[in-house]
Short mmCIF file of C-alpha atoms and ligand atoms in Angstrom, two decimals:
data_model
loop_
_atom_site.label_atom_id
_atom_site.label_comp_id
_atom_site.label_asym_id
_atom_site.label_seq_id
_atom_site.Cartn_x
_atom_site.Cartn_y
_atom_site.Cartn_z
CA MET A 1 -49.46 89.98 51.61
CA SER A 2 -46.55 92.24 50.74
CA VAL A 3 -43.04 91.06 49.99
CA GLY A 4 -39.91 93.23 50.07
CA ILE A 5 -36.72 92.12 48.37
CA ILE A 6 -33.22 93.24 49.29
CA GLY A 7 -30.85 92.53 46.39
CA LEU A 8 -31.99 92.25 42.78
CA GLY A 9 -29.20 90.09 41.41
CA THR A 10 -29.53 86.67 39.80
CA VAL A 11 -31.80 85.09 42.41
CA GLY A 12 -33.79 88.28 43.12
CA THR A 13 -34.58 88.61 39.43
CA GLY A 14 -35.78 85.00 39.37
CA VAL A 15 -38.08 85.65 42.35
CA VAL A 16 -39.56 88.76 40.74
CA LYS A 17 -40.08 86.97 37.41
CA ILE A 18 -41.94 84.12 39.10
CA LEU A 19 -44.06 86.40 41.30
CA LEU A 20 -45.06 88.57 38.34
CA LYS A 21 -45.54 85.84 35.76
CA LYS A 22 -47.45 83.52 38.11
CA ARG A 23 -49.35 86.28 39.91
CA LYS A 24 -52.82 85.02 38.98
CA GLU A 25 -51.93 81.37 39.41
CA LEU A 26 -50.43 81.97 42.84
CA GLU A 27 -53.46 83.96 43.88
CA ARG A 28 -55.69 81.12 42.77
CA LYS A 29 -53.64 78.65 44.80
CA LEU A 30 -53.37 80.83 47.90
CA GLY A 31 -56.73 82.54 47.83
CA PHE A 32 -55.11 85.96 48.27
CA PRO A 33 -52.63 88.03 46.24
CA LEU A 34 -48.89 88.36 46.81
CA VAL A 35 -47.52 91.77 45.96
CA ILE A 36 -43.99 93.04 45.60
CA GLY A 37 -43.99 96.08 47.89
CA LYS A 38 -40.39 97.27 47.67
CA ILE A 39 -37.09 96.25 46.13
CA ALA A 40 -33.72 97.48 47.34
CA ASP A 41 -30.76 97.37 45.00
CA ILE A 42 -27.55 99.37 44.83
CA ASP A 43 -28.05 100.14 41.17
CA ILE A 44 -31.66 101.10 40.58
CA LYS A 45 -31.00 102.75 37.23
CA ARG A 46 -29.72 99.58 35.50
CA LYS A 47 -31.76 98.30 32.56
CA ARG A 48 -33.60 95.17 33.66
CA ALA A 49 -35.16 92.19 31.99
CA ILE A 50 -38.37 92.87 33.95
CA ALA A 51 -40.55 95.94 33.91
CA LEU A 52 -41.31 97.22 37.40
CA PRO A 53 -42.72 100.56 38.56
CA GLU A 54 -39.88 102.95 39.46
CA ASN A 55 -41.46 103.91 42.78
CA ILE A 56 -40.94 100.50 44.36
CA PHE A 57 -37.15 100.80 44.15
CA VAL A 58 -34.92 102.00 46.98
CA THR A 59 -31.15 101.91 47.23
CA ASP A 60 -30.89 100.84 50.86
CA GLY A 61 -32.14 97.64 52.48
CA LEU A 62 -33.52 99.71 55.34
CA GLY A 63 -35.98 101.22 52.88
CA VAL A 64 -37.54 97.75 52.65
CA ILE A 65 -37.27 96.82 56.34
CA ASP A 66 -38.70 100.13 57.59
CA ASP A 67 -41.68 100.04 55.23
CA PRO A 68 -44.63 99.16 57.51
CA SER A 69 -46.61 97.60 54.66
CA ILE A 70 -44.01 94.84 54.09
CA ASP A 71 -44.81 91.51 55.79
CA ILE A 72 -41.98 89.36 54.43
CA VAL A 73 -38.41 90.54 53.84
CA VAL A 74 -36.31 88.53 51.39
CA GLU A 75 -32.56 88.98 51.83
CA LEU A 76 -30.65 88.16 48.66
CA ILE A 77 -27.49 90.24 48.89
CA GLY A 78 -25.30 87.42 50.21
CA GLY A 79 -22.18 87.81 52.36
CA ILE A 80 -22.12 88.31 56.12
CA HIS A 81 -22.36 92.10 56.45
CA PRO A 82 -24.65 93.96 56.12
CA ALA A 83 -26.89 90.92 55.43
CA LYS A 84 -26.82 89.87 59.10
CA GLU A 85 -27.69 93.35 60.34
CA TYR A 86 -30.53 93.65 57.83
CA ILE A 87 -31.96 90.28 58.83
CA LEU A 88 -31.75 90.96 62.57
CA LYS A 89 -33.29 94.39 62.12
CA ALA A 90 -36.16 92.96 60.08
CA ILE A 91 -36.73 90.23 62.69
CA LYS A 92 -36.79 92.80 65.51
CA LYS A 93 -39.39 94.73 63.57
CA GLY A 94 -41.54 91.61 63.53
CA LYS A 95 -41.04 90.87 59.83
CA HIS A 96 -40.75 87.33 58.56
CA VAL A 97 -37.49 86.76 56.79
CA ILE A 98 -36.36 84.62 53.87
CA THR A 99 -32.72 84.25 52.97
CA ALA A 100 -30.66 82.29 50.46
CA ASN A 101 -27.56 83.16 52.47
CA LYS A 102 -25.97 79.82 53.35
CA ALA A 103 -22.65 81.47 54.31
CA LEU A 104 -24.42 83.62 56.89
CA LEU A 105 -26.60 80.85 58.31
CA ALA A 106 -23.67 78.42 58.49
CA SER A 107 -21.47 80.86 60.35
CA GLU A 108 -23.89 83.07 62.35
CA GLY A 109 -27.05 81.00 62.21
CA PHE A 110 -27.38 80.64 65.95
CA ASP A 111 -27.99 84.38 66.53
CA ILE A 112 -30.43 84.55 63.65
CA PHE A 113 -32.50 81.49 64.56
CA GLU A 114 -32.59 82.61 68.19
CA ALA A 115 -33.76 86.11 67.25
CA ALA A 116 -36.45 84.71 64.97
CA GLN A 117 -37.75 82.43 67.70
CA LYS A 118 -37.70 85.22 70.29
CA ASN A 119 -39.65 87.56 68.03
CA ASN A 120 -41.99 84.83 66.83
CA VAL A 121 -41.26 85.32 63.16
CA GLU A 122 -40.49 82.79 60.46
CA LEU A 123 -37.10 82.29 58.88
CA GLY A 124 -37.21 80.61 55.49
CA PHE A 125 -33.99 79.27 53.95
CA GLU A 126 -35.06 76.73 51.33
CA ALA A 127 -33.01 78.61 48.72
CA ALA A 128 -29.82 78.29 50.77
CA VAL A 129 -29.25 74.65 49.79
CA ALA A 130 -29.51 73.03 46.38
CA GLY A 131 -31.82 75.68 44.77
CA GLY A 132 -34.35 73.67 42.81
CA ILE A 133 -34.36 70.64 45.13
CA PRO A 134 -36.66 71.31 48.11
CA ILE A 135 -34.25 69.49 50.40
CA ILE A 136 -34.92 71.58 53.52
CA LYS A 137 -38.60 70.72 53.33
CA ILE A 138 -37.77 67.08 52.56
CA ILE A 139 -35.55 66.61 55.60
CA ARG A 140 -37.44 68.82 58.03
CA GLU A 141 -40.93 67.70 57.10
CA ALA A 142 -41.23 64.86 54.62
CA LEU A 143 -38.68 62.59 56.31
CA ILE A 144 -39.64 63.43 59.89
CA GLY A 145 -40.40 59.77 60.61
CA ASN A 146 -36.84 58.77 59.81
CA LYS A 147 -33.60 58.68 61.66
CA ILE A 148 -31.25 60.11 59.05
CA GLN A 149 -28.23 57.84 58.84
CA ALA A 150 -26.29 59.46 56.03
CA ILE A 151 -26.31 62.28 53.53
CA TYR A 152 -24.12 62.41 50.44
CA GLY A 153 -24.56 65.59 48.45
CA ILE A 154 -23.37 67.09 45.23
CA ILE A 155 -24.35 70.54 46.39
CA ASN A 156 -22.02 72.92 44.63
CA GLY A 157 -23.13 73.34 41.04
CA THR A 158 -20.01 75.24 40.02
CA SER A 159 -17.63 72.46 41.13
CA ASN A 160 -19.83 69.82 39.56
CA TYR A 161 -19.95 71.81 36.34
CA ILE A 162 -16.15 72.16 36.34
CA LEU A 163 -15.51 68.47 37.05
CA THR A 164 -18.04 67.47 34.39
CA GLU A 165 -16.47 69.76 31.78
CA MET A 166 -13.00 68.46 32.66
CA THR A 167 -14.27 64.87 32.36
CA GLU A 168 -16.38 65.17 29.24
CA GLU A 169 -14.79 67.96 27.23
CA GLY A 170 -11.21 67.59 28.44
CA VAL A 171 -11.00 71.34 29.19
CA ASP A 172 -8.73 72.60 31.93
CA PHE A 173 -9.86 73.82 35.33
CA SER A 174 -9.67 77.57 34.67
CA THR A 175 -11.55 77.41 31.34
CA ALA A 176 -14.36 75.45 32.99
CA LEU A 177 -14.47 77.88 35.93
CA LYS A 178 -14.79 80.87 33.57
CA GLU A 179 -17.70 79.15 31.83
CA ALA A 180 -19.43 78.48 35.16
CA GLN A 181 -19.01 82.12 36.15
CA ALA A 182 -20.38 83.33 32.82
CA LEU A 183 -23.45 81.13 33.33
CA GLY A 184 -24.11 82.75 36.73
CA TYR A 185 -23.52 79.62 38.85
CA ALA A 186 -20.46 80.71 40.80
CA GLU A 187 -20.41 82.76 43.98
CA ALA A 188 -19.17 86.37 43.77
CA ASP A 189 -15.91 84.96 45.15
CA PRO A 190 -15.50 81.66 43.25
CA THR A 191 -12.94 80.36 45.76
CA LEU A 192 -15.96 79.62 47.94
CA ASP A 193 -17.10 77.18 45.24
CA VAL A 194 -13.84 75.57 44.19
CA GLU A 195 -12.39 75.28 47.70
CA GLY A 196 -15.46 73.41 48.93
CA ILE A 197 -16.54 76.19 51.31
CA ASP A 198 -19.94 76.79 49.70
CA ALA A 199 -20.65 73.05 49.90
CA ALA A 200 -19.55 73.09 53.56
CA HIS A 201 -21.97 75.94 54.28
CA LYS A 202 -24.79 73.89 52.82
CA LEU A 203 -23.68 70.70 54.55
CA ALA A 204 -23.72 72.52 57.90
CA LEU A 205 -27.40 73.31 57.29
CA LEU A 206 -28.34 69.83 56.06
CA ALA A 207 -26.54 68.16 58.98
CA SER A 208 -28.12 70.54 61.49
CA LEU A 209 -31.57 69.69 60.15
CA SER A 210 -30.81 65.97 60.10
CA PHE A 211 -29.07 65.51 63.41
CA GLY A 212 -30.63 68.18 65.57
CA THR A 213 -27.61 70.24 66.55
CA LEU A 214 -26.51 73.53 65.02
CA PHE A 215 -23.20 72.58 63.44
CA SER A 216 -20.77 75.27 62.50
CA LEU A 217 -18.40 75.52 59.60
CA LYS A 218 -15.37 74.97 61.81
CA GLU A 219 -16.59 71.45 62.50
CA ILE A 220 -16.55 70.42 58.85
CA TYR A 221 -13.39 69.10 57.20
CA THR A 222 -13.25 70.98 53.90
CA GLU A 223 -11.15 70.42 50.81
CA GLY A 224 -11.86 71.71 47.29
CA ILE A 225 -11.25 70.55 43.74
CA THR A 226 -8.34 72.77 42.72
CA LYS A 227 -5.75 69.99 42.95
CA ILE A 228 -7.69 67.58 40.72
CA THR A 229 -6.15 67.22 37.27
CA PRO A 230 -7.42 65.60 34.06
CA LEU A 231 -4.82 62.90 34.80
CA ASP A 232 -6.65 61.93 38.02
CA ILE A 233 -9.99 61.98 36.23
CA ASN A 234 -8.58 59.54 33.63
CA PHE A 235 -7.01 57.24 36.22
CA ALA A 236 -10.24 57.28 38.24
CA SER A 237 -12.06 56.21 35.10
CA GLU A 238 -9.61 53.35 34.51
CA PHE A 239 -10.32 52.11 38.02
CA GLY A 240 -14.08 52.39 37.37
CA TYR A 241 -14.77 55.63 39.28
CA LYS A 242 -15.88 59.22 38.76
CA ILE A 243 -14.59 62.17 40.79
CA LYS A 244 -17.22 64.36 42.46
CA LEU A 245 -17.04 67.06 45.10
CA LEU A 246 -19.08 65.33 47.77
CA ALA A 247 -20.51 66.73 51.01
CA ILE A 248 -20.80 63.86 53.47
CA ALA A 249 -22.63 63.58 56.79
CA LYS A 250 -22.70 60.10 58.26
CA GLN A 251 -23.92 58.98 61.64
CA ILE A 252 -22.18 55.99 63.17
CA ASN A 253 -23.55 55.36 66.68
CA ASN A 254 -23.35 58.76 68.35
CA ASP A 255 -20.53 60.00 66.14
CA ILE A 256 -21.03 62.11 63.06
CA GLU A 257 -18.62 62.46 60.20
CA LEU A 258 -18.89 65.83 58.50
CA ARG A 259 -16.67 66.37 55.49
CA VAL A 260 -16.49 67.96 52.05
CA HIS A 261 -13.83 66.77 49.64
CA PRO A 262 -13.29 65.39 46.15
CA THR A 263 -14.48 61.81 46.26
CA MET A 264 -14.17 58.86 43.92
CA LEU A 265 -17.51 57.11 43.42
CA PRO A 266 -18.18 53.92 41.45
CA LYS A 267 -19.29 54.94 37.95
CA GLU A 268 -22.42 52.80 38.17
CA TYR A 269 -23.84 54.68 41.19
CA LEU A 270 -26.82 56.82 40.27
CA ILE A 271 -25.26 59.89 41.92
CA SER A 272 -22.14 59.48 39.73
CA SER A 273 -24.18 60.40 36.68
CA VAL A 274 -25.22 63.75 38.14
CA ASN A 275 -23.48 66.13 35.78
CA GLY A 276 -23.08 69.82 35.00
CA VAL A 277 -24.70 72.35 37.30
CA PHE A 278 -27.12 69.74 38.59
CA ASN A 279 -27.14 68.94 42.30
CA ALA A 280 -28.16 65.73 44.00
CA VAL A 281 -28.68 64.78 47.60
CA TYR A 282 -28.62 61.11 48.55
CA VAL A 283 -30.28 60.50 51.90
CA GLU A 284 -30.38 57.28 53.89
CA GLY A 285 -33.20 57.11 56.41
CA ASP A 286 -33.99 54.17 58.64
CA ALA A 287 -37.57 54.03 57.40
CA ILE A 288 -37.27 54.99 53.74
CA GLY A 289 -33.89 53.41 53.07
CA PRO A 290 -31.95 55.16 50.30
CA ALA A 291 -33.43 58.11 48.40
CA LEU A 292 -31.90 60.37 45.80
CA TYR A 293 -33.12 63.90 45.14
CA TYR A 294 -31.97 65.56 41.93
CA GLY A 295 -32.35 68.98 40.37
CA LYS A 296 -30.73 72.28 39.46
CA GLY A 297 -28.81 73.68 42.40
CA ALA A 298 -28.11 77.17 41.18
CA GLY A 299 -29.23 79.85 38.78
CA GLU A 300 -31.94 82.46 38.58
CA MET A 301 -35.09 80.39 38.20
CA PRO A 302 -34.40 77.24 40.30
CA THR A 303 -33.22 79.31 43.26
CA GLY A 304 -35.99 81.84 42.66
CA SER A 305 -38.45 78.94 42.82
CA ALA A 306 -37.13 77.96 46.26
CA VAL A 307 -37.56 81.52 47.57
CA VAL A 308 -41.12 81.66 46.23
CA SER A 309 -41.88 78.39 48.01
CA ASP A 310 -40.81 79.99 51.30
CA ILE A 311 -42.84 83.13 50.55
CA VAL A 312 -45.93 81.02 49.99
CA ASP A 313 -45.36 78.87 53.10
CA ILE A 314 -44.95 81.93 55.28
CA ALA A 315 -47.89 83.74 53.70
CA ARG A 316 -50.09 80.69 54.34
CA ASN A 317 -48.88 80.40 57.92
CA ILE A 318 -49.62 84.07 58.54
CA LYS A 319 -53.11 83.72 57.08
CA THR A 320 -53.93 80.62 59.07
CA GLY A 321 -52.40 81.86 62.34
CA ALA A 322 -49.75 79.12 62.19
CA VAL A 323 -46.63 81.28 62.26
CA ASN A 324 -43.59 79.28 63.38
CA ARG A 325 -45.41 76.03 62.80
CA ILE A 326 -41.91 74.63 62.44
CA GLN A 327 -39.26 76.41 64.42
CA GLY A 328 -35.66 76.87 63.25
CA MET A 329 -34.15 73.53 62.36
CA GLY A 330 -37.36 71.81 63.41
CA ILE A 331 -35.80 70.02 66.37
CA GLN A 332 -36.14 70.81 70.05
CA GLY A 333 -33.76 69.61 72.73
CA LYS A 334 -30.23 68.31 72.66
CA SER A 335 -28.99 65.41 70.56
CA GLY A 336 -25.89 64.15 72.40
CA ILE A 337 -24.06 63.80 69.11
CA ARG A 338 -20.27 64.13 68.76
CA ILE A 339 -18.31 65.00 65.64
CA LYS A 340 -15.68 62.48 64.70
CA LYS A 341 -12.20 63.94 64.26
CA MET A 342 -11.06 63.79 60.64
CA GLU A 343 -7.94 61.86 61.66
CA ASP A 344 -10.18 59.01 62.87
CA VAL A 345 -12.25 58.82 59.70
CA GLN A 346 -11.73 55.63 57.69
CA SER A 347 -11.97 55.31 53.95
CA CYS A 348 -10.45 53.66 50.91
CA TYR A 349 -8.00 55.89 49.05
CA TYR A 350 -6.60 56.71 45.63
CA PHE A 351 -2.98 57.89 45.70
CA ARG A 352 -1.05 59.55 42.90
CA PHE A 353 2.70 59.84 43.30
CA SER A 354 5.03 61.51 40.81
CA VAL A 355 8.11 59.33 40.88
CA PHE A 356 11.44 58.95 39.09
CA ASP A 357 11.08 55.72 37.17
CA LYS A 358 13.92 53.78 38.84
CA PRO A 359 14.24 50.24 40.21
CA GLY A 360 12.98 49.88 43.77
CA VAL A 361 10.61 52.89 43.83
CA LEU A 362 7.49 50.79 44.19
CA SER A 363 8.93 48.73 47.05
CA LYS A 364 10.00 51.89 48.93
CA ILE A 365 6.52 53.39 48.67
CA SER A 366 4.65 50.18 49.42
CA GLY A 367 6.97 49.57 52.39
CA ILE A 368 5.99 52.91 53.94
CA LEU A 369 2.31 52.29 53.27
CA GLY A 370 2.53 48.82 54.83
CA GLY A 371 4.30 50.30 57.85
CA HIS A 372 1.27 52.54 58.40
CA ASN A 373 -1.28 49.75 58.06
CA ILE A 374 -2.32 50.79 54.58
CA SER A 375 -3.03 47.87 52.31
CA ILE A 376 -2.75 48.34 48.53
CA LYS A 377 -5.58 47.00 46.39
CA SER A 378 -4.29 47.85 42.89
CA VAL A 379 -1.53 49.78 41.15
CA ILE A 380 -1.13 51.43 37.74
CA GLN A 381 2.11 52.78 36.38
CA LYS A 382 2.13 53.91 32.78
CA GLU A 383 5.18 53.21 30.66
CA ARG A 384 7.75 55.93 30.59
CA LYS A 385 7.89 58.21 27.61
CA LYS A 386 10.42 61.00 27.43
CA GLU A 387 9.85 62.26 30.98
CA ARG A 388 11.78 60.68 33.77
CA VAL A 389 9.00 61.50 36.24
CA VAL A 390 5.97 59.27 35.82
CA PRO A 391 2.69 58.98 37.70
CA LEU A 392 2.33 55.97 39.95
CA VAL A 393 -1.24 55.49 41.12
CA MET A 394 -2.71 53.13 43.68
CA MET A 395 -6.04 52.22 45.18
CA THR A 396 -6.08 51.05 48.79
CA HIS A 397 -8.30 49.02 51.04
CA ARG A 398 -9.93 50.79 54.00
CA ALA A 399 -7.40 52.85 55.99
CA LYS A 400 -7.39 55.50 58.69
CA GLU A 401 -6.93 59.14 57.66
CA LYS A 402 -4.30 59.63 60.36
CA ASP A 403 -2.19 56.78 58.93
CA VAL A 404 -2.54 58.17 55.42
CA VAL A 405 -1.41 61.65 56.49
CA TYR A 406 1.72 60.23 58.19
CA ALA A 407 2.51 57.90 55.30
CA MET A 408 2.19 60.74 52.75
CA LYS A 409 4.58 62.90 54.78
CA GLU A 410 7.13 60.11 54.81
CA ILE A 411 6.72 59.29 51.13
CA ASN A 412 7.04 62.97 50.25
CA LYS A 413 10.54 62.94 51.73
CA LEU A 414 11.77 60.09 49.50
CA PRO A 415 14.36 61.32 46.97
CA VAL A 416 12.63 59.24 44.25
CA VAL A 417 9.40 61.15 44.71
CA SER A 418 8.96 64.45 42.91
CA GLY A 419 6.24 66.83 44.12
CA LYS A 420 3.58 66.32 46.75
CA PRO A 421 1.58 63.10 46.59
CA LEU A 422 -2.12 63.56 45.96
CA TYR A 423 -4.80 61.48 47.60
CA ILE A 424 -8.52 61.22 46.99
CA ARG A 425 -10.94 59.42 49.30
CA VAL A 426 -13.16 56.72 47.84
CA GLU A 427 -16.75 56.00 48.86
CA GLY A 428 -18.49 52.81 47.84
CA GLY A 429 -17.17 49.85 45.93
CA GLU A 430 -15.27 47.01 47.59
CA GLU A 431 -13.64 47.76 50.91
N1 HSE B 501 -22.32 78.91 43.82
C1 HSE B 501 -23.36 78.02 44.16
C2 HSE B 501 -23.17 76.74 43.35
C3 HSE B 501 -24.68 78.67 43.84
O1 HSE B 501 -22.35 76.72 42.45
O2 HSE B 501 -23.81 75.76 43.65
C4 HSE B 501 -25.84 78.01 44.49
O3 HSE B 501 -25.76 78.00 45.87
#
């Protein structure tokens, strides 16, 4: 069975290391050898950590796709173009395809899944979500007897690393981001990580697998971590919470909430202790109840491990004549599910206002909140030091997003308020 790899970056190198180092072991498990037939990379002269024969390298992805000896094409270049064209071309040539490209599948997945089905080839994407956690397999296969009721994921390692560093080391956002980039966790364009877009890509895939409809990125409310400050992390801690970038998919009757945003979670929740580059996916199924899956979500070897798992699955399916044993998202037929508008989503909230410390400020703000049906649960205002502007923070009971948006607009206009109010949604804890 011959594998061709397009893109020898971080993940590609991990795949090659595993395939070479575990060659004998894999052969013993499979009963036949896996060989690396071709590798395409822009820079084939670069010194590499792995020794490979020069003649397997090409500089163009087509050199892999057009090679008749290759059975499985692994796309690891990322981005939309030319990744999409390479994948479609490989599929049309009857090659099975593996990709770690969550951005592509979340935005153009329909065309790709359709082409794969039409050409009766497999499309593996285990590496697209949460690297070392086999969450695609878990949802599509292991939990097939469950109706998935909710998913809460920490699925962007870079953001989790940054928030953890800010919490534990007190470093600022940009220092933590630079560290994450140096460690190879961040996307080529790190705004995808810190603006929540990478997590939204992955959530689109997890929700599609769970709820049986191909969701697109446009349907996911997305907000990143760039506005979170160490001040909010400290206040959250005083209230008994941690701040995490959470990807949420919840089914309530026939409505689905799909959202990615910074979220305050009670410190004592298991998922709140998921730190650094680690990912975790909390799944609620009607049969299993709650389950938490934990592991490394990024990096050379964990993501390489996910690609190798797809290679082996596909190789086994080819050998046993079971190609497309599971098609696409593993669900046939329509689901009748609707996506809830963000304005209708309900949650508890944390608010931080920067206010001039004058008599009557609190009553003005609480009056506006009350007028929008938002009930305050607790308030902290630190004593004033030299600055005249002080943070005023509040936790609320359950409120509607629409009401919060209107209230914030009104509060923002108050002369006693300086700068835009910040709000963070809260999951868990008392309502
Ligand atoms: N940039 C991604 C992350 C890599 O930080 O999680 C893995 O998809």
